[in-house]
mmCIF file of C-alpha atoms in Angstrom:
data_model
loop_
_atom_site.group_PDB
_atom_site.id
_atom_site.type_symbol
_atom_site.label_atom_id
_atom_site.label_comp_id
_atom_site.label_asym_id
_atom_site.label_seq_id
_atom_site.Cartn_x
_atom_site.Cartn_y
_atom_site.Cartn_z
ATOM 1 C CA MET A 23 -9.549 -7.954 7.504
ATOM 2 C CA GLU A 24 -11.859 -7.282 4.697
ATOM 3 C CA SER A 25 -15.428 -7.914 5.096
ATOM 4 C CA GLY A 26 -16.472 -11.469 3.389
ATOM 5 C CA GLU A 27 -13.273 -13.273 3.554
ATOM 6 C CA THR A 28 -12.913 -15.863 5.585
ATOM 7 C CA TRP A 29 -10.401 -17.912 7.689
ATOM 8 C CA ARG A 30 -10.741 -21.766 8.423
ATOM 9 C CA SER A 31 -14.509 -22.168 8.814
ATOM 10 C CA GLY A 32 -15.645 -18.408 9.459
ATOM 11 C CA PRO A 33 -14.790 -14.889 9.483
ATOM 12 C CA ARG A 34 -11.677 -13.929 11.844
ATOM 13 C CA PRO A 35 -12.476 -10.753 13.881
ATOM 14 C CA GLU A 36 -11.011 -7.536 12.647
ATOM 15 C CA LEU A 37 -7.847 -6.007 13.944
ATOM 16 C CA ARG A 38 -9.122 -2.486 14.231
ATOM 17 C CA ALA A 39 -5.957 -1.051 14.967
ATOM 18 C CA LEU A 40 -4.244 -2.323 11.808
ATOM 19 C CA THR A 41 -6.921 -1.000 9.716
ATOM 20 C CA GLY A 42 -6.446 2.341 11.368
ATOM 21 C CA LEU A 43 -2.611 2.150 10.913
ATOM 22 C CA ARG A 44 -3.334 1.761 7.263
ATOM 23 C CA GLY A 45 -5.553 4.715 7.302
ATOM 24 C CA VAL A 46 -2.819 6.911 8.778
ATOM 25 C CA ALA A 47 -0.356 5.672 6.282
ATOM 26 C CA ALA A 48 -2.784 6.479 3.330
ATOM 27 C CA ALA A 49 -3.377 9.914 4.904
ATOM 28 C CA VAL A 50 0.556 10.703 5.207
ATOM 29 C CA VAL A 51 1.113 9.483 1.588
ATOM 30 C CA ALA A 52 -1.828 12.162 0.339
ATOM 31 C CA LEU A 53 -0.513 14.915 2.777
ATOM 32 C CA ALA A 54 2.880 14.553 1.668
ATOM 33 C CA HIS A 55 2.160 14.837 -1.924
ATOM 34 C CA PHE A 56 -0.282 17.824 -1.142
ATOM 35 C CA ARG A 57 3.026 19.371 0.458
ATOM 36 C CA PRO A 58 1.358 21.663 2.945
ATOM 37 C CA PRO A 59 2.888 24.913 3.948
ATOM 38 C CA LEU A 60 2.832 24.253 7.768
ATOM 39 C CA PRO A 61 4.776 26.688 10.447
ATOM 40 C CA TYR A 62 8.313 25.898 11.406
ATOM 41 C CA SER A 63 8.315 23.314 8.429
ATOM 42 C CA ALA A 64 6.207 21.158 10.309
ATOM 43 C CA GLU A 65 5.369 19.400 7.150
ATOM 44 C CA LEU A 66 8.354 17.605 7.419
ATOM 45 C CA PHE A 67 6.872 15.194 9.956
ATOM 46 C CA LEU A 68 4.411 14.139 7.117
ATOM 47 C CA MET A 69 7.220 13.609 4.608
ATOM 48 C CA TRP A 70 7.910 9.880 5.282
ATOM 49 C CA GLU A 71 5.424 8.758 2.291
ATOM 50 C CA ASN A 72 8.053 6.447 0.750
ATOM 51 C CA ALA A 73 8.258 4.545 4.106
ATOM 52 C CA ALA A 74 4.573 4.734 4.436
ATOM 53 C CA VAL A 75 4.303 2.461 1.233
ATOM 54 C CA ASP A 76 6.790 -0.054 2.817
ATOM 55 C CA LEU A 77 4.394 -0.077 5.833
ATOM 56 C CA PHE A 78 1.479 -0.947 3.280
ATOM 57 C CA PHE A 79 3.487 -3.784 2.014
ATOM 58 C CA CYS A 80 4.020 -5.160 5.750
ATOM 59 C CA LEU A 81 0.465 -4.808 6.613
ATOM 60 C CA SER A 82 -0.589 -6.784 3.388
ATOM 61 C CA GLY A 83 1.713 -9.628 4.042
ATOM 62 C CA PHE A 84 0.117 -9.913 7.705
ATOM 63 C CA THR A 85 -3.482 -9.453 6.710
ATOM 64 C CA LEU A 86 -3.395 -11.972 4.044
ATOM 65 C CA SER A 87 -1.573 -14.632 6.168
ATOM 66 C CA TYR A 88 -4.410 -13.771 8.769
ATOM 67 C CA VAL A 89 -7.187 -14.373 6.392
ATOM 68 C CA TYR A 90 -5.911 -17.115 4.298
ATOM 69 C CA ARG A 91 -4.811 -20.762 5.409
ATOM 70 C CA ARG A 92 -2.917 -23.068 3.309
ATOM 71 C CA GLU A 93 -5.389 -25.895 4.429
ATOM 72 C CA ASN A 94 -8.324 -24.457 2.734
ATOM 73 C CA PHE A 95 -6.627 -22.195 0.098
ATOM 74 C CA GLN A 96 -8.396 -22.000 -3.198
ATOM 75 C CA PHE A 97 -6.376 -19.841 -5.785
ATOM 76 C CA SER A 98 -9.115 -19.096 -7.993
ATOM 77 C CA SER A 99 -11.444 -17.582 -5.106
ATOM 78 C CA TYR A 100 -8.307 -15.738 -3.748
ATOM 79 C CA LEU A 101 -7.647 -14.170 -7.024
ATOM 80 C CA LEU A 102 -11.063 -13.329 -7.545
ATOM 81 C CA ALA A 103 -11.171 -11.682 -4.194
ATOM 82 C CA ARG A 104 -7.896 -9.629 -5.045
ATOM 83 C CA ILE A 105 -9.115 -8.489 -8.069
ATOM 84 C CA ALA A 106 -12.358 -7.454 -6.805
ATOM 85 C CA ARG A 107 -10.412 -5.606 -3.955
ATOM 86 C CA ILE A 108 -8.102 -3.586 -6.008
ATOM 87 C CA TYR A 109 -9.259 -3.221 -9.625
ATOM 88 C CA PRO A 110 -12.358 -1.519 -10.130
ATOM 89 C CA LEU A 111 -11.113 1.673 -8.469
ATOM 90 C CA TYR A 112 -7.582 1.483 -9.909
ATOM 91 C CA PHE A 113 -8.968 1.208 -13.400
ATOM 92 C CA ILE A 114 -11.109 4.064 -12.953
ATOM 93 C CA THR A 115 -8.531 6.566 -11.559
ATOM 94 C CA LEU A 116 -6.056 5.455 -14.440
ATOM 95 C CA ILE A 117 -8.740 6.496 -17.341
ATOM 96 C CA LEU A 118 -9.493 9.560 -15.415
ATOM 97 C CA ILE A 119 -5.868 10.652 -15.189
ATOM 98 C CA GLY A 120 -5.093 9.474 -18.653
ATOM 99 C CA GLY A 121 -7.876 11.454 -20.068
ATOM 100 C CA ALA A 122 -7.544 14.557 -18.265
ATOM 101 C CA TYR A 123 -3.782 14.708 -17.795
ATOM 102 C CA ILE A 124 -1.451 12.486 -19.764
ATOM 103 C CA TRP A 125 -3.003 12.462 -23.475
ATOM 104 C CA PRO A 126 -3.922 16.298 -23.736
ATOM 105 C CA THR A 127 -0.632 17.645 -22.147
ATOM 106 C CA ILE A 128 1.997 15.339 -21.887
ATOM 107 C CA VAL A 129 1.983 12.748 -24.909
ATOM 108 C CA ASN A 130 4.351 14.471 -27.856
ATOM 109 C CA PRO A 131 7.109 13.001 -30.069
ATOM 110 C CA THR A 132 10.017 14.901 -27.999
ATOM 111 C CA THR A 133 9.062 14.074 -24.325
ATOM 112 C CA TYR A 134 6.539 11.135 -24.347
ATOM 113 C CA PRO A 135 5.763 9.461 -27.697
ATOM 114 C CA THR A 136 2.636 8.196 -28.329
ATOM 115 C CA ALA A 137 3.832 4.781 -28.955
ATOM 116 C CA MET A 138 5.461 4.644 -25.380
ATOM 117 C CA ALA A 139 2.405 6.030 -23.950
ATOM 118 C CA THR A 140 0.236 3.288 -25.559
ATOM 119 C CA ASN A 141 2.648 0.580 -24.191
ATOM 120 C CA ASP A 142 2.684 1.898 -20.915
ATOM 121 C CA PHE A 143 -1.335 2.371 -20.617
ATOM 122 C CA LEU A 144 -1.618 -1.488 -21.738
ATOM 123 C CA ARG A 145 0.838 -2.492 -18.957
ATOM 124 C CA GLN A 146 -0.856 -0.202 -16.407
ATOM 125 C CA VAL A 147 -4.201 -2.152 -17.593
ATOM 126 C CA LEU A 148 -2.782 -5.379 -16.783
ATOM 127 C CA LEU A 149 -0.929 -4.072 -13.427
ATOM 128 C CA LEU A 150 2.240 -4.956 -14.839
ATOM 129 C CA ASN A 151 4.081 -1.934 -15.130
ATOM 130 C CA SER A 152 6.158 -2.256 -12.031
ATOM 131 C CA TRP A 153 7.039 -5.831 -12.750
ATOM 132 C CA PRO A 154 10.880 -6.533 -13.407
ATOM 133 C CA ALA A 155 11.540 -7.180 -17.001
ATOM 134 C CA ILE A 156 8.101 -6.259 -18.236
ATOM 135 C CA GLY A 157 7.420 -2.933 -16.819
ATOM 136 C CA SER A 158 8.780 0.318 -17.539
ATOM 137 C CA GLY A 159 8.170 1.816 -14.296
ATOM 138 C CA VAL A 160 5.801 4.568 -15.446
ATOM 139 C CA HIS A 161 2.499 5.228 -13.589
ATOM 140 C CA TRP A 162 0.169 7.981 -14.896
ATOM 141 C CA ASN A 163 -1.595 7.785 -11.438
ATOM 142 C CA PHE A 164 1.732 8.196 -9.597
ATOM 143 C CA PRO A 165 0.753 6.448 -6.192
ATOM 144 C CA ALA A 166 -0.455 3.351 -8.340
ATOM 145 C CA TRP A 167 2.948 2.021 -8.575
ATOM 146 C CA SER A 168 2.597 0.205 -5.593
ATOM 147 C CA ILE A 169 -0.616 -1.359 -6.534
ATOM 148 C CA SER A 170 1.339 -3.178 -9.486
ATOM 149 C CA VAL A 171 3.803 -4.367 -6.949
ATOM 150 C CA GLU A 172 1.119 -5.545 -4.546
ATOM 151 C CA TRP A 173 -0.404 -7.529 -7.564
ATOM 152 C CA PHE A 174 3.071 -9.095 -8.097
ATOM 153 C CA CYS A 175 2.912 -10.018 -4.524
ATOM 154 C CA TYR A 176 -0.502 -11.296 -4.569
ATOM 155 C CA LEU A 177 0.040 -13.244 -7.553
ATOM 156 C CA LEU A 178 3.446 -14.912 -7.416
ATOM 157 C CA LEU A 179 4.777 -14.325 -3.700
ATOM 158 C CA PHE A 180 1.865 -14.820 -1.379
ATOM 159 C CA PRO A 181 0.723 -18.507 -2.763
ATOM 160 C CA LEU A 182 4.517 -19.712 -2.271
ATOM 161 C CA LEU A 183 4.713 -18.232 0.996
ATOM 162 C CA LEU A 184 1.637 -20.327 1.997
ATOM 163 C CA LEU A 185 3.389 -23.595 0.782
ATOM 164 C CA LYS A 186 6.316 -22.645 3.299
ATOM 165 C CA LYS A 187 6.520 -22.942 7.033
ATOM 166 C CA PRO A 188 7.892 -19.504 8.503
ATOM 167 C CA PRO A 189 10.854 -19.852 10.889
ATOM 168 C CA ARG A 190 9.862 -20.748 14.474
ATOM 169 C CA SER A 191 12.742 -19.555 16.225
ATOM 170 C CA GLU A 192 12.306 -15.977 17.518
ATOM 171 C CA ASN A 193 16.054 -15.366 17.207
ATOM 172 C CA PHE A 194 15.742 -16.218 13.609
ATOM 173 C CA LYS A 195 12.640 -14.226 12.857
ATOM 174 C CA LEU A 196 14.543 -11.223 14.434
ATOM 175 C CA ILE A 197 17.336 -11.773 12.086
ATOM 176 C CA CYS A 198 14.944 -11.879 9.162
ATOM 177 C CA PHE A 199 13.348 -8.703 10.092
ATOM 178 C CA ILE A 200 16.635 -7.051 10.623
ATOM 179 C CA GLY A 201 18.024 -8.354 7.439
ATOM 180 C CA LEU A 202 15.031 -7.908 5.062
ATOM 181 C CA SER A 203 14.539 -4.326 6.503
ATOM 182 C CA ALA A 204 18.250 -3.642 5.684
ATOM 183 C CA ILE A 205 18.036 -4.974 2.044
ATOM 184 C CA SER A 206 14.849 -2.588 1.483
ATOM 185 C CA TYR A 207 16.533 0.364 3.370
ATOM 186 C CA ALA A 208 20.019 -0.047 1.244
ATOM 187 C CA LEU A 209 18.267 -0.455 -2.205
ATOM 188 C CA PHE A 210 16.174 2.510 -1.548
ATOM 189 C CA MET A 211 18.838 4.679 -0.322
ATOM 190 C CA ILE A 212 21.112 3.766 -3.135
ATOM 191 C CA CYS A 213 19.148 2.838 -6.175
ATOM 192 C CA PHE A 214 15.833 4.481 -5.772
ATOM 193 C CA ASP A 215 15.164 6.685 -8.874
ATOM 194 C CA ARG A 216 11.805 8.452 -8.697
ATOM 195 C CA ARG A 217 12.235 9.753 -12.340
ATOM 196 C CA ILE A 218 11.735 6.315 -13.932
ATOM 197 C CA MET A 219 7.928 6.502 -12.864
ATOM 198 C CA ASN A 220 7.427 9.857 -14.762
ATOM 199 C CA ALA A 221 5.981 9.881 -18.091
ATOM 200 C CA GLU A 222 8.902 10.710 -20.010
ATOM 201 C CA ILE A 223 11.853 9.283 -22.172
ATOM 202 C CA TYR A 224 14.230 8.386 -19.531
ATOM 203 C CA ALA A 225 16.820 5.567 -18.752
ATOM 204 C CA ALA A 226 18.077 5.271 -15.331
ATOM 205 C CA LYS A 227 21.696 5.014 -14.516
ATOM 206 C CA SER A 228 21.669 1.603 -12.759
ATOM 207 C CA GLN A 229 19.238 -1.259 -13.716
ATOM 208 C CA TRP A 230 18.724 -1.913 -10.111
ATOM 209 C CA SER A 231 16.498 1.098 -10.149
ATOM 210 C CA TYR A 232 13.979 -0.773 -12.081
ATOM 211 C CA LEU A 233 13.805 -3.440 -9.353
ATOM 212 C CA VAL A 234 13.860 -1.244 -6.168
ATOM 213 C CA ASN A 235 9.989 -1.072 -5.692
ATOM 214 C CA VAL A 236 9.130 -4.690 -6.645
ATOM 215 C CA ILE A 237 12.207 -5.889 -3.927
ATOM 216 C CA ARG A 238 10.407 -3.339 -1.365
ATOM 217 C CA GLY A 239 6.977 -5.064 -1.834
ATOM 218 C CA ILE A 240 8.716 -8.601 -1.701
ATOM 219 C CA VAL A 241 10.438 -7.731 1.510
ATOM 220 C CA GLY A 242 7.621 -6.082 3.176
ATOM 221 C CA PHE A 243 5.167 -8.792 2.212
ATOM 222 C CA THR A 244 7.756 -11.473 3.689
ATOM 223 C CA ALA A 245 8.035 -9.597 6.778
ATOM 224 C CA GLY A 246 4.715 -9.401 7.512
ATOM 225 C CA TRP A 247 4.161 -12.903 6.622
ATOM 226 C CA ILE A 248 6.871 -13.879 9.593
ATOM 227 C CA ALA A 249 5.063 -11.324 11.804
ATOM 228 C CA PHE A 250 1.892 -13.080 11.587
ATOM 229 C CA SER A 251 3.674 -16.322 12.463
ATOM 230 C CA SER A 252 4.659 -14.665 15.725
ATOM 231 C CA PHE A 253 1.205 -13.435 16.298
ATOM 232 C CA GLU A 254 -0.473 -16.754 15.675
ATOM 233 C CA GLU A 255 2.211 -18.469 18.144
ATOM 234 C CA LYS A 256 2.167 -15.813 20.732
ATOM 235 C CA ASP A 257 5.984 -16.298 21.040
ATOM 236 C CA ASP A 258 8.593 -14.201 22.765
ATOM 237 C CA LEU A 259 8.764 -11.673 19.995
ATOM 238 C CA TYR A 260 5.074 -11.039 20.016
ATOM 239 C CA ARG A 261 5.181 -10.639 23.732
ATOM 240 C CA LEU A 262 8.068 -8.534 23.635
ATOM 241 C CA CYS A 263 6.381 -6.092 21.109
ATOM 242 C CA THR A 264 3.052 -6.103 22.734
ATOM 243 C CA ARG A 265 4.756 -5.464 26.149
ATOM 244 C CA PHE A 266 6.960 -2.683 25.087
ATOM 245 C CA SER A 267 4.378 -1.118 22.649
ATOM 246 C CA THR A 268 4.766 2.366 23.919
ATOM 247 C CA GLY A 269 8.766 2.219 23.436
ATOM 248 C CA LEU A 270 8.142 1.151 19.771
ATOM 249 C CA TRP A 271 5.751 3.936 18.978
ATOM 250 C CA LEU A 272 8.384 6.327 20.935
ATOM 251 C CA GLY A 273 11.126 5.038 18.656
ATOM 252 C CA PHE A 274 8.770 5.638 15.642
ATOM 253 C CA LEU A 275 8.478 9.019 16.824
ATOM 254 C CA THR A 276 12.198 9.750 17.503
ATOM 255 C CA VAL A 277 13.045 8.740 13.909
ATOM 256 C CA LEU A 278 10.494 11.534 12.608
ATOM 257 C CA VAL A 279 12.138 13.835 15.035
ATOM 258 C CA LEU A 280 15.568 13.274 13.918
ATOM 259 C CA TRP A 281 14.526 13.465 10.315
ATOM 260 C CA TYR A 282 12.824 16.788 11.045
ATOM 261 C CA LEU A 283 16.336 18.133 13.139
ATOM 262 C CA VAL A 284 19.260 16.520 11.586
ATOM 263 C CA GLY A 285 18.007 15.025 8.272
ATOM 264 C CA VAL A 286 18.153 11.345 9.452
ATOM 265 C CA PRO A 287 16.641 9.309 6.563
ATOM 266 C CA SER A 288 12.828 8.810 7.428
ATOM 267 C CA GLN A 289 13.160 5.525 5.683
ATOM 268 C CA MET A 290 14.811 4.165 8.593
ATOM 269 C CA LEU A 291 11.442 3.526 9.775
ATOM 270 C CA VAL A 292 11.251 0.274 7.728
ATOM 271 C CA PHE A 293 13.062 -1.297 10.373
ATOM 272 C CA LEU A 294 10.354 -0.630 13.022
ATOM 273 C CA PHE A 295 7.544 -1.683 10.748
ATOM 274 C CA PRO A 296 7.218 -5.545 11.611
ATOM 275 C CA PHE A 297 7.626 -4.759 15.112
ATOM 276 C CA VAL A 298 5.025 -1.990 15.180
ATOM 277 C CA VAL A 299 2.433 -4.071 13.256
ATOM 278 C CA LEU A 300 2.853 -6.797 15.871
ATOM 279 C CA ALA A 301 2.460 -4.426 18.682
ATOM 280 C CA ALA A 302 -0.695 -2.896 16.932
ATOM 281 C CA THR A 303 -2.481 -6.301 17.316
ATOM 282 C CA ASP A 304 -2.762 -5.857 21.162
ATOM 283 C CA SER A 305 -6.121 -4.106 21.286
ATOM 284 C CA THR A 306 -5.594 -3.222 24.881
ATOM 285 C CA SER A 307 -2.537 -0.916 24.398
ATOM 286 C CA THR A 308 -3.132 2.834 24.342
ATOM 287 C CA MET A 309 -1.863 3.246 20.886
ATOM 288 C CA SER A 310 -4.026 0.556 19.515
ATOM 289 C CA ARG A 311 -7.053 1.912 20.913
ATOM 290 C CA VAL A 312 -6.110 5.122 19.453
ATOM 291 C CA LEU A 313 -5.561 3.468 16.014
ATOM 292 C CA GLY A 314 -8.916 1.635 16.473
ATOM 293 C CA SER A 315 -11.085 4.494 17.269
ATOM 294 C CA GLY A 316 -13.811 5.372 15.218
ATOM 295 C CA ALA A 317 -12.082 8.099 13.238
ATOM 296 C CA LEU A 318 -8.962 6.460 12.397
ATOM 297 C CA HIS A 319 -10.827 3.186 11.637
ATOM 298 C CA PHE A 320 -13.070 5.055 9.220
ATOM 299 C CA LEU A 321 -9.868 6.382 7.509
ATOM 300 C CA GLY A 322 -8.545 2.903 7.133
ATOM 301 C CA VAL A 323 -11.718 1.769 5.740
ATOM 302 C CA ILE A 324 -11.636 4.404 3.146
ATOM 303 C CA SER A 325 -7.917 4.227 2.846
ATOM 304 C CA TYR A 326 -7.579 2.526 -0.592
ATOM 305 C CA SER A 327 -9.754 5.215 -1.937
ATOM 306 C CA ILE A 328 -7.716 7.967 -0.164
ATOM 307 C CA TYR A 329 -4.467 6.374 -1.716
ATOM 308 C CA LEU A 330 -5.697 6.230 -5.586
ATOM 309 C CA THR A 331 -7.978 9.375 -5.609
ATOM 310 C CA HIS A 332 -5.858 12.013 -3.744
ATOM 311 C CA PHE A 333 -3.728 12.346 -7.118
ATOM 312 C CA VAL A 334 -6.597 12.728 -9.333
ATOM 313 C CA VAL A 335 -7.726 15.492 -6.900
ATOM 314 C CA ILE A 336 -4.381 17.134 -7.259
ATOM 315 C CA ILE A 337 -4.554 17.243 -11.033
ATOM 316 C CA PHE A 338 -8.171 18.516 -11.130
ATOM 317 C CA ILE A 339 -7.525 21.122 -8.520
ATOM 318 C CA GLY A 340 -4.176 21.920 -10.070
ATOM 319 C CA PHE A 341 -5.836 24.656 -12.662
ATOM 320 C CA ILE A 342 -6.638 26.714 -9.432
ATOM 321 C CA ILE A 343 -3.172 26.434 -8.109
ATOM 322 C CA ALA A 344 -1.953 27.481 -11.524
ATOM 323 C CA LEU A 345 -4.211 30.526 -11.632
ATOM 324 C CA SER A 346 -3.698 31.689 -7.975
ATOM 325 C CA ALA A 347 -0.987 33.286 -6.133
ATOM 326 C CA PRO A 348 0.499 30.629 -3.961
ATOM 327 C CA ASP A 349 1.578 32.966 -1.119
ATOM 328 C CA THR A 350 -1.827 34.169 -0.617
ATOM 329 C CA LEU A 351 -3.879 31.132 -1.348
ATOM 330 C CA SER A 352 -1.832 28.168 -0.463
ATOM 331 C CA ILE A 353 -3.398 27.455 2.776
ATOM 332 C CA TRP A 354 -6.860 27.589 1.348
ATOM 333 C CA ILE A 355 -5.969 25.399 -1.631
ATOM 334 C CA TYR A 356 -4.441 22.640 0.651
ATOM 335 C CA ALA A 357 -7.566 22.820 2.957
ATOM 336 C CA LEU A 358 -9.639 22.300 -0.437
ATOM 337 C CA LEU A 359 -7.241 19.496 -1.398
ATOM 338 C CA VAL A 360 -7.636 17.631 2.030
ATOM 339 C CA GLY A 361 -11.561 18.322 2.196
ATOM 340 C CA THR A 362 -11.965 17.311 -1.501
ATOM 341 C CA THR A 363 -9.971 13.962 -1.020
ATOM 342 C CA PHE A 364 -11.924 13.000 1.984
ATOM 343 C CA VAL A 365 -15.376 13.631 0.329
ATOM 344 C CA ILE A 366 -14.372 11.798 -2.985
ATOM 345 C CA SER A 367 -12.693 8.899 -1.173
ATOM 346 C CA THR A 368 -15.775 8.484 0.863
ATOM 347 C CA GLY A 369 -17.902 8.814 -2.195
ATOM 348 C CA THR A 370 -15.744 6.244 -4.159
ATOM 349 C CA TYR A 371 -15.567 3.684 -1.513
ATOM 350 C CA PHE A 372 -19.416 3.539 -1.143
ATOM 351 C CA ALA A 373 -20.227 3.977 -4.640
ATOM 352 C CA ILE A 374 -17.530 2.158 -6.355
ATOM 353 C CA GLU A 375 -15.437 -0.166 -4.042
ATOM 354 C CA ARG A 376 -18.075 -1.848 -2.170
ATOM 355 C CA PRO A 377 -20.615 -2.347 -4.916
ATOM 356 C CA ALA A 378 -17.795 -3.604 -7.233
ATOM 357 C CA ARG A 379 -16.515 -6.050 -4.690
ATOM 358 C CA ASN A 380 -19.980 -7.238 -3.911
ATOM 359 C CA ALA A 381 -20.845 -7.783 -7.565
ATOM 360 C CA ILE A 382 -17.831 -9.614 -8.307
ATOM 361 C CA ARG A 383 -18.287 -11.838 -5.093
ATOM 362 C CA GLY A 384 -21.936 -12.325 -6.031
ATOM 363 C CA PHE A 385 -20.775 -13.400 -9.617
ATOM 364 C CA ARG A 386 -18.419 -15.995 -8.176
ATOM 365 C CA ARG A 387 -21.263 -17.629 -5.918
ATOM 366 C CA ARG A 388 -23.531 -17.672 -8.706
ATOM 367 C CA PHE A 389 -20.702 -19.349 -10.860
ATOM 368 C CA GLU A 390 -19.785 -21.780 -8.198
ATOM 369 C CA LYS A 391 -23.491 -22.908 -7.933
ATOM 370 C CA GLN A 392 -23.729 -23.371 -11.473
ATOM 371 C CA LEU A 393 -20.801 -25.778 -11.161
ATOM 372 C CA GLN A 394 -22.276 -27.940 -8.517
ATOM 373 C CA VAL A 395 -25.836 -28.269 -10.319
ATOM 374 C CA PRO A 396 -25.951 -32.005 -11.440
ATOM 375 C CA ARG A 397 -26.063 -32.519 -15.256
#
């Protein structure tokens, strides 16, 4: 849970393992994009970055349900908190990559016309470029496509979920988890087209390709919302997940091993995410203690910065990669990417994320006090 947000009449205790799990997912995305040259092709164990984003969506649906209740939900306060959470760093990284990478080297009449780039920029500023019918799907800071999807879910989906009662039957919840995961998996495997997110003139073969990402967000958020209802009720599904936590994590590892050995799609992990999130809420399990440990918890605290800044690091250190011999310097470049990302993410968290959130929340409190002054 984010500091300063409340549940009912006061703050709810943080579920540290979920914060650590978010940190692991962010690290996997960054490491996969760095493409480390590990012995025996062991980097394949990191190449589940697409599924890691689906884990973000599930965690977000669970966490928002944990923080906000229908009885005391105020859309204006909620919306301002969401803007404070995601927008300042998102906007800064968009400007950095636009200024250093897109405009000088990519914008040209044949591959990416200026008019198209300008429209994409405006949609990115408004967080609309992954939205159906509105967006083109292009994102200059490549990982930021999921932030646009999260914004869609923040603005349109989650308030609707709060108005609905989640299913009470454990069997129906189980069917929902499997059905939602199957939709996400099938659409990704059949229709996902990474090229639509590149800064170039391109039209996907299927219109579903432009909907895959936002549907993944809707599915993940909804699964997280349902998982929270099991957590809140401590029903049989919750008890099974926490009791067999070790088995779930072994299943997670098994998918990665099969991906490494025989090429079973790592995207199959989406079927495990609602159950893994529930299992992680049990602070007494071994894996939850590991995820909630100081190092992984801190990784989770700075996970948003890791997620948004690592591509900026890739762009700027790319000059070194371009001038070096990959066979001799790749390990050192990889170490430089990892170390620089960690340092910059820590810095942006303390210098940008936290101060921006505190400033926006302070503005909200002052505004609310002014409204309460009698006239």
